[in-house]
CSV table of C-alpha atoms and ligand atoms in Angstrom, one decimal:
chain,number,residue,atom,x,y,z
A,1,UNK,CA,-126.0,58.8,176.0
A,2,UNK,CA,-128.0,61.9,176.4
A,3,UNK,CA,-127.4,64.8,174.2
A,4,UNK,CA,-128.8,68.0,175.7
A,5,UNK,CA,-128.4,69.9,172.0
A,6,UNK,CA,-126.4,72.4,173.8
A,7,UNK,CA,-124.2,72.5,170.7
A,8,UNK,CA,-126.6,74.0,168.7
A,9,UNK,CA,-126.4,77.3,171.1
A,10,UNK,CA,-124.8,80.4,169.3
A,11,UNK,CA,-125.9,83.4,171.8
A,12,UNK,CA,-124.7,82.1,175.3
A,13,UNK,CA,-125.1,84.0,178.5
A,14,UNK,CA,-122.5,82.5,180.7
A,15,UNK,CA,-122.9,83.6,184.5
A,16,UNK,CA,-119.8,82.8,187.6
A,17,UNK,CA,-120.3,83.7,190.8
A,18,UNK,CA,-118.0,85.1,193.5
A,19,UNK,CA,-117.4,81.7,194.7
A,20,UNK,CA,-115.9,80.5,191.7
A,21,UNK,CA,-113.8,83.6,191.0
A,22,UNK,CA,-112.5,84.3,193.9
A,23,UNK,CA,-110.2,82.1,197.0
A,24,UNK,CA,-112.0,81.4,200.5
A,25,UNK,CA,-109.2,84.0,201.1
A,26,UNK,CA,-111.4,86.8,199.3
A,27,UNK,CA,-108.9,86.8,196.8
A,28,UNK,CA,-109.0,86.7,192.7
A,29,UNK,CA,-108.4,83.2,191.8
A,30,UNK,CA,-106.1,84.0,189.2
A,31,UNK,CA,-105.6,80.6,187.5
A,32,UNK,CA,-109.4,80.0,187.2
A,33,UNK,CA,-110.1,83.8,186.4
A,34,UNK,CA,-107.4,83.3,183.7
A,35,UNK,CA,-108.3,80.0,182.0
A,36,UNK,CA,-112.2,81.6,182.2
A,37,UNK,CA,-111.0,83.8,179.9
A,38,UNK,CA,-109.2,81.8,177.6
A,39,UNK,CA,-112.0,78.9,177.2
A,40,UNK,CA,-114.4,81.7,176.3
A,41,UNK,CA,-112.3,83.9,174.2
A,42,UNK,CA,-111.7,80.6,172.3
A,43,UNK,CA,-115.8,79.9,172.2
A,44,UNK,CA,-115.8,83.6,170.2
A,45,UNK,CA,-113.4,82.8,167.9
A,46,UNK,CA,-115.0,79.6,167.4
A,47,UNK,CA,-117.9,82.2,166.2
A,48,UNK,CA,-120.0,82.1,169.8
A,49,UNK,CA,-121.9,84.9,170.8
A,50,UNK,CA,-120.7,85.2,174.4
A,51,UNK,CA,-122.0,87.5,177.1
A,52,UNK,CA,-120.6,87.5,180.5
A,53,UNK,CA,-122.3,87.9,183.9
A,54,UNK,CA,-119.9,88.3,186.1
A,55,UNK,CA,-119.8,88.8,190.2
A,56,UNK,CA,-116.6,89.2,192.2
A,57,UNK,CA,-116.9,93.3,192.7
A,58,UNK,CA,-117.2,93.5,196.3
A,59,UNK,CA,-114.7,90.5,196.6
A,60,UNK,CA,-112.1,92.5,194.2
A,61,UNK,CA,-112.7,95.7,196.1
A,62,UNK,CA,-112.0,94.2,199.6
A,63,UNK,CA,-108.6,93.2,198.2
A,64,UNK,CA,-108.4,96.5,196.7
A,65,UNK,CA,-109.2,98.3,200.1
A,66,UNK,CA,-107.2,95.7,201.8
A,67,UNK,CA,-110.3,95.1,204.5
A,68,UNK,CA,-109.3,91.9,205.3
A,69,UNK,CA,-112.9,90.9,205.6
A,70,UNK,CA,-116.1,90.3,203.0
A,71,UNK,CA,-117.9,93.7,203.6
A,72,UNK,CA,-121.0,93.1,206.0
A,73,UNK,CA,-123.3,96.3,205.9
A,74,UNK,CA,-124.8,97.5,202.5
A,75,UNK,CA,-123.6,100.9,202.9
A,76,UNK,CA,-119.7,99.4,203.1
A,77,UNK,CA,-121.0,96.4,200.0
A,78,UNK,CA,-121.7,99.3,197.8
A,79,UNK,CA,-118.7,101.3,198.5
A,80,UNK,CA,-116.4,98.5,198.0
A,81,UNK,CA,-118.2,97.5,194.9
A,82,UNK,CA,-117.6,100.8,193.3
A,83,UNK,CA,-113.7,100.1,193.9
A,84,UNK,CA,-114.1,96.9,193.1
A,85,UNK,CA,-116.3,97.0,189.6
A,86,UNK,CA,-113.3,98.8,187.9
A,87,UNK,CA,-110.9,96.7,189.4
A,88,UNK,CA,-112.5,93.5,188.0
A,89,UNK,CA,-112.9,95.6,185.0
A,90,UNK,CA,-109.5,96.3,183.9
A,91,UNK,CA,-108.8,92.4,184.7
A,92,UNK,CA,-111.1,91.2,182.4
A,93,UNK,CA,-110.0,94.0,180.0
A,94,UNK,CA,-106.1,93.6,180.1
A,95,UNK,CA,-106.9,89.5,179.6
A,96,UNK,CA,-109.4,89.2,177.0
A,97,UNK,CA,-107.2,91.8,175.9
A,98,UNK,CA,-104.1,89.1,175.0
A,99,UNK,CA,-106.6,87.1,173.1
A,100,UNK,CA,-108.0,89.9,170.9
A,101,UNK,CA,-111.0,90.1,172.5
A,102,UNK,CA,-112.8,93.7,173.1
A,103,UNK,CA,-114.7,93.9,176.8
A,104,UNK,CA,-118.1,96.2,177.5
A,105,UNK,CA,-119.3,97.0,180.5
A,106,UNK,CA,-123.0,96.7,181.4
A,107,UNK,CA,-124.2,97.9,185.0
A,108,UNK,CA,-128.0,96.9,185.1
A,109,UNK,CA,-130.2,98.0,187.6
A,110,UNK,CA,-133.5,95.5,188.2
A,111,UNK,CA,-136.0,99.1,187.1
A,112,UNK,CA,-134.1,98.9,183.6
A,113,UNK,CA,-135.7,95.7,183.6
A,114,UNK,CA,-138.8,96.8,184.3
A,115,UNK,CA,-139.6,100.0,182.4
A,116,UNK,CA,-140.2,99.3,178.5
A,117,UNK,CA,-138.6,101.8,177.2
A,118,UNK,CA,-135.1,101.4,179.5
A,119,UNK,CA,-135.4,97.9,178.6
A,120,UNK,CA,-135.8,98.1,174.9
A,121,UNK,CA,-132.8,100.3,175.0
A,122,UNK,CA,-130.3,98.0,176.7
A,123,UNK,CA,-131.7,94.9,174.6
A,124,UNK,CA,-130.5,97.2,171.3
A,125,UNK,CA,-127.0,97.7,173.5
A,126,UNK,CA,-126.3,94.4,173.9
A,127,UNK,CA,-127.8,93.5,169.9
A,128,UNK,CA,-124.9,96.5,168.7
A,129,UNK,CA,-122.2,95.2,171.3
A,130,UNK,CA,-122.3,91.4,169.9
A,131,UNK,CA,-122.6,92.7,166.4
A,132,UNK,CA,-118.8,94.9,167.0
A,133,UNK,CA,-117.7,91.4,168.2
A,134,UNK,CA,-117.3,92.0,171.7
A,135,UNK,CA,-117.5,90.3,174.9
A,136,UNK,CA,-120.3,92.3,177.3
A,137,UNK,CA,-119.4,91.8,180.8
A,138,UNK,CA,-122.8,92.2,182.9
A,139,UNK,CA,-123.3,93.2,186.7
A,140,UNK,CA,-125.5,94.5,188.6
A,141,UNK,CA,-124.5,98.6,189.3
A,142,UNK,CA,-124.0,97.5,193.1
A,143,UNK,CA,-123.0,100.7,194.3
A,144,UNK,CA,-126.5,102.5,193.4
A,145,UNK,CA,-129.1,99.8,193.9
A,146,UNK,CA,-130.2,98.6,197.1
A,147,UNK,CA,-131.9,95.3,196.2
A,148,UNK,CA,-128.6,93.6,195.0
A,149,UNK,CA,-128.1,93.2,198.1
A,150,UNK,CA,-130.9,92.2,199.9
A,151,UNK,CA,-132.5,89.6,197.4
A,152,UNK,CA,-131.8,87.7,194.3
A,153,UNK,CA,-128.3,88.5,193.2
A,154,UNK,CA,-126.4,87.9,190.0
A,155,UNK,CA,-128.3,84.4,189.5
A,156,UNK,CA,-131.6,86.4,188.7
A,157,UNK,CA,-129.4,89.0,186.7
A,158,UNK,CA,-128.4,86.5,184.9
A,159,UNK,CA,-131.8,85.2,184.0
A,160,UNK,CA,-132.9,88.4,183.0
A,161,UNK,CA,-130.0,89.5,181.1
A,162,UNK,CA,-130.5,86.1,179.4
A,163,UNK,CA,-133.9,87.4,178.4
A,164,UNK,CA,-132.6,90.8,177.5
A,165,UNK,CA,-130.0,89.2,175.1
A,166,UNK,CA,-132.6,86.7,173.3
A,167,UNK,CA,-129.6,84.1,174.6
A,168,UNK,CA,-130.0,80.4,173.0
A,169,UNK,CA,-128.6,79.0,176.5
A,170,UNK,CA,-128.2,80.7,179.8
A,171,UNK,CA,-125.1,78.7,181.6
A,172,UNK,CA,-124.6,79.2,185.6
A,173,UNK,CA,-121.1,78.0,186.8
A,174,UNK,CA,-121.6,77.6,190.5
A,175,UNK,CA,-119.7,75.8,192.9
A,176,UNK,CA,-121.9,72.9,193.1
A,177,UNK,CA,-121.9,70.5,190.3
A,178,UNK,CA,-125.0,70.8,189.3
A,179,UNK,CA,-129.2,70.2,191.0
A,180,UNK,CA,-129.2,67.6,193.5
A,181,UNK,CA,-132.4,65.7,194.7
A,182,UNK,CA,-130.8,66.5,198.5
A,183,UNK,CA,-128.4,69.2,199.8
A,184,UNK,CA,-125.2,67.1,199.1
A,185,UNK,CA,-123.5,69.5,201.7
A,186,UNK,CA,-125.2,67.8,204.3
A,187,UNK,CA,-126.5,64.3,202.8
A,188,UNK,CA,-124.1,62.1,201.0
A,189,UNK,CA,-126.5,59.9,199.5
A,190,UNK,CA,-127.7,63.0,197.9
A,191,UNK,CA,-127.7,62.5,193.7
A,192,UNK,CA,-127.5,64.9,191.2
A,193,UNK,CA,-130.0,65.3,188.8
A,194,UNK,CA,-129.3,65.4,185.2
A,195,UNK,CA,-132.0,67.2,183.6
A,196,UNK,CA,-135.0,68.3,184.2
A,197,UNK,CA,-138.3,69.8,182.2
A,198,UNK,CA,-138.7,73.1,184.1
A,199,UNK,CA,-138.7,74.4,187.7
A,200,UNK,CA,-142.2,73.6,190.0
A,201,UNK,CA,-142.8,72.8,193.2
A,202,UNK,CA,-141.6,69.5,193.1
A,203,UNK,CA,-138.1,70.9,191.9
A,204,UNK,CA,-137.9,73.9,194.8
A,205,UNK,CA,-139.0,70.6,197.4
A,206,UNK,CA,-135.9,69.4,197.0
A,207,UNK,CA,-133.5,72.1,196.9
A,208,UNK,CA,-131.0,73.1,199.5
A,209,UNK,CA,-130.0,76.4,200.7
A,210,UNK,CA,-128.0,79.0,200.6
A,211,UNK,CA,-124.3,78.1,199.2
A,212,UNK,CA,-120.8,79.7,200.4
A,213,UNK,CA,-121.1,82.9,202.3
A,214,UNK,CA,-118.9,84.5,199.4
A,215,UNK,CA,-121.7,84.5,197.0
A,216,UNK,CA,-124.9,85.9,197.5
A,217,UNK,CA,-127.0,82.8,195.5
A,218,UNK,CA,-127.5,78.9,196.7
A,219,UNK,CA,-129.9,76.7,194.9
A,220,UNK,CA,-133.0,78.7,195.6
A,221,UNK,CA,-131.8,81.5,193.9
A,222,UNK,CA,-130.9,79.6,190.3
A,223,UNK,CA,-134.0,77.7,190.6
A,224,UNK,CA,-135.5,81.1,190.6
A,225,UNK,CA,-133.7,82.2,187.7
A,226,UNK,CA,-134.7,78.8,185.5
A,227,UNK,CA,-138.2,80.2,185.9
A,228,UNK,CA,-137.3,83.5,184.6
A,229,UNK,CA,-135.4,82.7,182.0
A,230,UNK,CA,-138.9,79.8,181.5
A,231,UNK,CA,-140.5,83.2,180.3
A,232,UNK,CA,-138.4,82.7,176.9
A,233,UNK,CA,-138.1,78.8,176.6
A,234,UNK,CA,-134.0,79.6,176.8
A,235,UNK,CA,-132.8,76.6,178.8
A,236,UNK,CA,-130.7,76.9,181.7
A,237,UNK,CA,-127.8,74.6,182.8
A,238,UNK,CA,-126.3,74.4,186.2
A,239,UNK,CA,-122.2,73.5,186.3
A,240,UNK,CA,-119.6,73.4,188.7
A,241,UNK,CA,-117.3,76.7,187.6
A,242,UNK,CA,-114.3,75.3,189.1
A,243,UNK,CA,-112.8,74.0,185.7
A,244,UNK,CA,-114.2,76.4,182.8
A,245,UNK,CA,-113.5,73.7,180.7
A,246,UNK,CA,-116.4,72.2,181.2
A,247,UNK,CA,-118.3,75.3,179.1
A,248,UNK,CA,-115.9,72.8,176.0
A,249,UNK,CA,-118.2,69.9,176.7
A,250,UNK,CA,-121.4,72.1,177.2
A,251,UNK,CA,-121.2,73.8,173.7
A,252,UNK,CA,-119.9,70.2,172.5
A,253,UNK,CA,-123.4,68.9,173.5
A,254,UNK,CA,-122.1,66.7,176.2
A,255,UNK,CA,-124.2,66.4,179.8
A,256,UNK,CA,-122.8,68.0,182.4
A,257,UNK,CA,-124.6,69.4,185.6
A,258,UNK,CA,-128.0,69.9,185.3
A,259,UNK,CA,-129.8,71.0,182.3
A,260,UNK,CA,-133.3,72.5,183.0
A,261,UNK,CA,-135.0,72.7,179.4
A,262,UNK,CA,-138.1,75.1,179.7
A,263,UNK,CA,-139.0,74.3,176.6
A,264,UNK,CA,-142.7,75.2,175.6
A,265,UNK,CA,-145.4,73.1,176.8
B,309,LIG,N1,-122.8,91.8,192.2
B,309,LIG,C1,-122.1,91.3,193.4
B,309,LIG,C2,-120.6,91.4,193.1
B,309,LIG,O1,-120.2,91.6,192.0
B,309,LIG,C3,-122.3,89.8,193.6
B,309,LIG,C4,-123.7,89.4,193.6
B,309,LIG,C5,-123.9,87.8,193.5
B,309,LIG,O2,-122.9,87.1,193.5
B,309,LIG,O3,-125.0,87.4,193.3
B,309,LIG,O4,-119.8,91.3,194.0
């Protein structure tokens, strides 16, 4: 049996996408939002440091707003992001909240990222935040940047804020089950792929595209996000986010998904 030496993991970034959070109905999936929080308030208490990247604000702020529809022009993304951020918010407050568990909010935009001295700064936010024992809970500030939008999306975030965080293991639940050598959406003889050294072109050969139209990322984008998060030898796994449970087995050391190692050469 394989062991991926997930186990040995203490700082975990743990990123879930719209489509896992939410209903095709553009709804909070309140069962899985729930049990999200229980399986990782339980990975704190068992002495995990656990940051969350979480998407689901323009999702939440449709429901909000009652549109009816997944906002389609950036100018009405942003605006039901700003509704929707707090919204999601004071969820993941009032439930982490009935396990003990203290939330903080981090909106990141991708030029904190890329000045030194912004960066350094929210690296020492996120050190103090996991030293007072709480959960960060990571998005991008939707409502003010414009390239959220347009490219990349909370799998890249993710990657970075992995970086960021000096994260042992940077953990993407999805709504796939993990890397497949064919888009199993369209070929059923497609097979999933275990684990893998690192991300080249080999890898990005056989990927599929773009996932669900409720999230933003698809396989391009989290192969993307393996190579950033390359930059700091954190390995990245790949899991199907539509029973949290399966973050037990990860930190258990089990396979699951698609581990990509990007370990040093
Ligand atoms: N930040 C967006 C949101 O919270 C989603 C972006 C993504 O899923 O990649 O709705």
């Amino acid at each position: 049996m394989l062991i991926h030496q997930t186990n040995n993991a203490n700082r975990i970034v743990v990123k879930v996408g719209s489509s896992t959070l939410t209903y095709g109905t553009g709804l909070i999936h309140l069962r899985r939002f729930e049990r999200l929080v229980k399986v990782l308030s339980d990975l704190r208490n068992a002495g995990k440091e656990i940051v969350l990247v979480s998407s689901g604000a323009v999702s939440a702020g449709a429901a909000v707003l009652g549109l009816g529809h997944h906002p389609e022009t950036t100018e009405e993304k942003q605006a039901t992001a700003a509704v929707g951020q707090s919204e999601l918010m004071r969820m993941y407050s009032e439930e982490f909240s009935k396990f003990g568990h203290t939330v903080a909010q981090i909106l990141l935009t991708k030029d904190v990222i890329d000045t030194p001295v912004r960066r350094a700064n929210a690296e020492s936010t996120f050190k103090t935040l996991l030293s007072m024992h709480c959960i960060p809970i990571v998005n991008e500030n939707d409502s003010v940047s414009f390239e959220e939008l347009n490219f990349g999306g909370n799998d890249t975030l993710s990657a970075y804020v992995a970086l960021i965080c000096s994260a042992d293991l940077l953990i993407n639940m999805s709504d796939i089950d993990g890397f497949y050598d064919a888009d199993p959406r369209s070929n059923p003889r497609a097979k999933r792929i275990p684990e893998l050294d690192r991300v080249d072109e080999s890898v990005y050969a056989m990927a599929g595209g773009a996932g669900t139209r409720r999230g933003t990322g698809g396989m391009i984008a989290k192969l993307k996000a393996a190579q950033i998060a390359e930059q700091a030898h954190i390995p990245m796994m790949i899991v199907n986010g539509v029973d949290p449970d399966i973050l037990y087995d990860i930190v258990e050391g089990k396979p699951c998904g698609t581990i990509i190692y990007n370990r040093e050469a």
